[in-house]
Coordinates of C-alpha atoms and ligand atoms in Angstrom, one line a residue:
M18 CA -8.5 -12.3 -3.0
K19 CA -11.2 -9.7 -2.0
I20 CA -10.4 -6.2 -0.8
D21 CA -13.3 -3.9 0.4
V22 CA -12.7 -0.1 0.9
V23 CA -14.8 2.1 3.2
T24 CA -14.3 5.7 2.1
L25 CA -15.9 9.1 1.8
F26 CA -14.2 9.7 -1.5
P27 CA -15.0 6.5 -3.7
E28 CA -14.2 8.4 -6.8
L29 CA -10.3 8.7 -5.9
F30 CA -10.2 4.9 -6.5
E31 CA -11.5 4.8 -10.0
T32 CA -8.6 5.7 -12.2
P33 CA -5.9 3.8 -10.1
L34 CA -8.1 0.6 -10.2
R35 CA -8.4 0.9 -13.9
T36 CA -4.9 1.5 -15.0
S37 CA -1.8 -0.6 -15.5
L38 CA -1.0 -3.6 -13.3
L39 CA -3.7 -3.0 -10.8
G40 CA -6.3 -2.4 -13.6
K41 CA -5.3 -5.8 -15.2
A42 CA -5.4 -7.6 -12.0
V43 CA -8.9 -6.3 -11.4
A44 CA -10.2 -6.8 -14.8
S45 CA -8.8 -10.5 -14.9
G46 CA -10.6 -11.1 -11.5
V47 CA -7.4 -12.4 -9.5
V48 CA -8.3 -9.4 -7.2
D49 CA -11.7 -8.2 -6.5
V50 CA -11.9 -4.6 -5.2
G51 CA -15.1 -3.2 -3.9
V52 CA -15.4 0.5 -3.0
H53 CA -18.0 1.6 -0.6
D54 CA -19.3 5.1 0.0
L55 CA -19.4 5.7 3.9
R56 CA -21.7 8.6 3.4
E57 CA -24.4 5.9 2.5
H58 CA -24.4 5.1 6.3
G59 CA -24.1 8.8 7.5
L60 CA -26.6 10.0 10.2
G61 CA -29.7 11.9 9.9
K62 CA -31.0 14.1 7.1
H63 CA -27.4 15.5 6.3
R64 CA -25.9 12.0 6.4
S65 CA -23.4 13.3 8.9
V66 CA -20.2 11.2 9.5
D67 CA -18.3 13.4 11.8
D68 CA -18.3 15.4 14.9
E69 CA -16.4 17.7 17.4
P70 CA -14.0 16.1 19.6
Y71 CA -14.7 15.4 23.3
G72 CA -12.4 17.4 25.5
G73 CA -12.3 20.1 22.9
G74 CA -9.6 21.1 20.3
A75 CA -9.4 21.9 16.5
G76 CA -10.9 19.8 13.9
M77 CA -13.5 17.0 13.6
V78 CA -13.6 13.4 14.5
M79 CA -15.3 10.6 12.5
R80 CA -18.2 9.1 14.5
P81 CA -18.2 5.3 15.1
E82 CA -21.6 4.5 14.0
P83 CA -21.3 4.9 10.2
I84 CA -18.0 3.0 10.1
F85 CA -19.3 0.2 12.2
D86 CA -22.5 -0.1 9.9
A87 CA -20.4 0.1 6.7
V88 CA -18.0 -2.7 7.8
E89 CA -20.5 -4.9 9.5
V90 CA -22.4 -5.1 6.1
L91 CA -19.1 -6.3 4.5
K92 CA -17.5 -8.5 7.4
E93 CA -17.3 -12.1 7.1
P94 CA -16.0 -14.6 9.9
D95 CA -12.5 -14.6 8.1
S96 CA -12.4 -10.9 7.3
H97 CA -9.1 -9.0 8.2
V98 CA -10.2 -5.3 9.1
V99 CA -7.5 -2.8 8.7
L100 CA -7.6 0.9 9.6
L101 CA -5.2 3.4 7.7
S102 CA -3.8 5.9 10.0
A103 CA -0.5 7.9 10.7
R104 CA -0.1 6.0 13.9
G105 CA -0.5 2.4 12.6
H106 CA 2.2 -0.2 12.3
R107 CA 4.5 0.9 9.5
L108 CA 4.1 -1.0 6.0
D109 CA 6.9 -2.9 5.0
H110 CA 7.4 -6.0 2.7
A111 CA 6.8 -8.5 5.6
R112 CA 3.5 -6.8 6.4
V113 CA 2.3 -6.6 2.8
E114 CA 3.2 -10.3 2.5
Q115 CA 1.2 -11.0 5.5
L116 CA -1.8 -9.0 4.3
S117 CA -1.9 -10.9 0.8
Q118 CA -2.2 -14.2 2.8
H119 CA -5.9 -13.1 3.8
R120 CA -8.8 -14.1 1.7
H121 CA -10.7 -10.9 2.5
V122 CA -9.3 -7.5 3.6
I123 CA -11.4 -4.5 4.5
L124 CA -9.5 -1.2 4.4
I125 CA -11.1 1.7 6.5
C126 CA -10.2 5.2 5.3
G127 CA -10.4 7.9 7.8
R128 CA -10.6 11.8 7.0
Y129 CA -10.6 14.9 9.3
E130 CA -8.4 14.5 12.3
G131 CA -9.1 10.8 12.4
V132 CA -11.6 8.3 13.7
D133 CA -13.2 7.5 17.2
E134 CA -11.0 5.5 19.0
R135 CA -13.9 2.7 19.6
V136 CA -13.3 1.9 15.9
A137 CA -9.6 1.1 16.3
E138 CA -10.3 -0.8 19.7
H139 CA -13.5 -2.8 18.9
L140 CA -13.8 -3.1 15.1
V141 CA -10.3 -3.3 13.6
D142 CA -7.7 -6.0 13.6
D143 CA -4.6 -4.0 12.4
E144 CA -3.9 -0.2 12.2
I145 CA -1.3 0.5 9.4
S146 CA 0.7 3.6 8.4
I147 CA 2.3 3.7 5.0
G148 CA 5.2 6.1 6.3
D149 CA 6.0 8.8 8.9
Y150 CA 4.2 11.7 7.4
V151 CA 0.8 12.9 7.7
L152 CA -1.8 12.5 4.7
A153 CA -5.1 14.4 4.3
G154 CA -6.8 10.9 4.8
G155 CA -6.5 7.3 4.5
E156 CA -7.3 6.9 0.7
V157 CA -3.9 7.2 -1.0
A158 CA -2.6 4.8 1.8
A159 CA -5.1 2.3 1.0
L160 CA -4.2 2.5 -2.7
V161 CA -0.6 1.9 -1.7
V162 CA -1.7 -1.1 0.3
I163 CA -3.9 -2.5 -2.6
E164 CA -1.2 -2.0 -5.2
A165 CA 1.6 -3.6 -3.1
V166 CA -0.6 -6.4 -2.0
T167 CA -1.9 -7.2 -5.4
R168 CA 1.7 -7.6 -6.8
M169 CA 2.1 -10.4 -4.3
I170 CA -0.9 -12.4 -5.8
P171 CA 0.2 -15.5 -7.8
G172 CA -0.3 -14.7 -11.7
V173 CA -0.3 -10.9 -11.2
L174 CA 3.3 -10.4 -12.5
G175 CA 4.3 -11.7 -15.9
N176 CA 7.4 -13.3 -14.5
P177 CA 7.0 -14.8 -11.1
S178 CA 10.6 -15.0 -10.3
S179 CA 10.9 -11.2 -10.4
L180 CA 9.0 -11.2 -7.0
E181 CA 11.8 -13.1 -5.1
T182 CA 14.7 -11.3 -6.7
E183 CA 13.3 -7.7 -6.3
S184 CA 14.4 -5.1 -3.8
H185 CA 12.9 -5.5 -0.2
S186 CA 12.4 -9.4 -0.6
R187 CA 16.1 -9.7 -0.3
G188 CA 16.6 -7.0 2.1
L189 CA 18.8 -4.8 -0.3
L190 CA 17.9 -1.9 -2.4
E191 CA 17.9 -2.4 -6.1
H192 CA 21.1 -2.5 -8.2
P193 CA 21.3 0.0 -11.1
H194 CA 19.4 -0.7 -14.4
Y195 CA 20.4 0.0 -17.8
T196 CA 18.9 -0.3 -21.3
R197 CA 19.9 0.9 -24.8
P198 CA 21.4 2.9 -26.0
A199 CA 24.9 1.7 -24.8
E200 CA 26.2 5.3 -24.7
F201 CA 23.8 8.4 -24.2
R202 CA 25.2 11.9 -24.2
G203 CA 28.8 10.3 -23.5
W204 CA 27.6 8.3 -20.6
K205 CA 28.4 4.6 -21.1
V206 CA 26.8 1.7 -19.7
P207 CA 29.2 -0.4 -17.5
D208 CA 31.2 -2.8 -19.8
V209 CA 30.4 -5.8 -17.7
L210 CA 26.7 -5.6 -18.5
L211 CA 27.5 -5.9 -22.2
S212 CA 30.0 -8.7 -21.6
G213 CA 27.6 -11.6 -21.9
D214 CA 29.1 -13.2 -18.7
H215 CA 26.2 -13.8 -16.6
A216 CA 28.2 -14.8 -13.4
E217 CA 30.1 -11.5 -13.7
V218 CA 26.8 -9.6 -14.1
E219 CA 25.2 -11.3 -11.1
R220 CA 28.4 -10.4 -9.0
W221 CA 28.3 -6.7 -10.2
R222 CA 24.6 -6.3 -9.4
H223 CA 25.0 -7.9 -6.0
E224 CA 28.0 -5.7 -5.2
H225 CA 26.2 -2.4 -6.3
A226 CA 22.9 -3.5 -4.4
K227 CA 25.1 -3.9 -1.2
E228 CA 26.8 -0.4 -2.1
V229 CA 23.6 1.7 -2.6
T230 CA 22.0 -0.1 0.5
R231 CA 25.0 0.8 2.8
R232 CA 25.0 4.4 1.5
R233 CA 21.2 5.2 1.6
R234 CA 19.7 2.5 4.0
P235 CA 22.3 1.4 6.5
D236 CA 19.2 0.3 8.7
L237 CA 18.5 -2.4 6.1
G238 CA 22.0 -3.8 5.9
Ligands
JCE2 C1 -5.3 10.5 8.2 C2 -4.5 13.2 10.1 C3 -3.4 12.4 11.8 C4 -3.9 14.6 12.0 C5 -7.5 10.1 8.5 C6 -3.9 10.3 7.7 C7 -1.4 7.5 7.0 N1 0.8 7.0 6.6 C8 -0.2 8.0 6.8 N2 0.1 9.3 6.9 N3 -1.1 9.8 7.0 C9 -2.2 8.8 7.2 C10 -3.6 9.1 7.5 C11 -4.5 7.9 7.3 C12 -5.8 8.3 7.8 C13 -6.3 9.6 8.2 N4 -5.9 11.6 8.6 C14 -5.2 13.0 8.7 N5 -4.1 12.2 10.6 C15 -3.4 13.6 12.5 C16 -4.7 14.4 10.7 C17 -7.0 11.4 8.9

């Protein structure tokens, strides 16, 4: 899979793409992430990428020409072009899975108050938000998309069965996890988890996953 990112802040991607699971996936080549500086397509001597909003108001808006130019260099016939924005479709497990089916995804990261609407209308296939809050720009949202999508690629996780059994694939939150020591500051690990009875352990985990989901996220039940 290939993911290209168009951004005014390419350096924001350096450490996350070199670290942990994502770093290993990139180093092994199962995902190829290209980060492209939008400033290279800026206009005029000052390589300008923004301007005042038509109709007036506070803040600046990103001009369409640098974004169209940057994306048109990268775009292939089967590319899926995604704009990160606070007013996009909310990212969830189903949308991560759907994104992971594309051979080539292009992520456009805006800044300022957002991008000229002609980008959303005529360049972009999908507009995605990672949640109902406002970030300073699309870069951190793009990293969330890259990490979530990369985990879905076969071979990225050590144990492939962990994908199907984990939270949000099953529509439930995770059950509690414990490791050693069996007693810590007087707090004991539930006996059933030490019992060796795998059927009883599974029953306990499923009951607790349902309970934590009912309490915290009744909308998922
Ligand atoms: C962004 C901004 C809207 C004023 C480009 C925010 C995504 N889930 C998300 N939260 N926030 C974003 C996001 C993505 C791209 C941009 N802003 C800031 N957005 C109104 C300011 C600009």
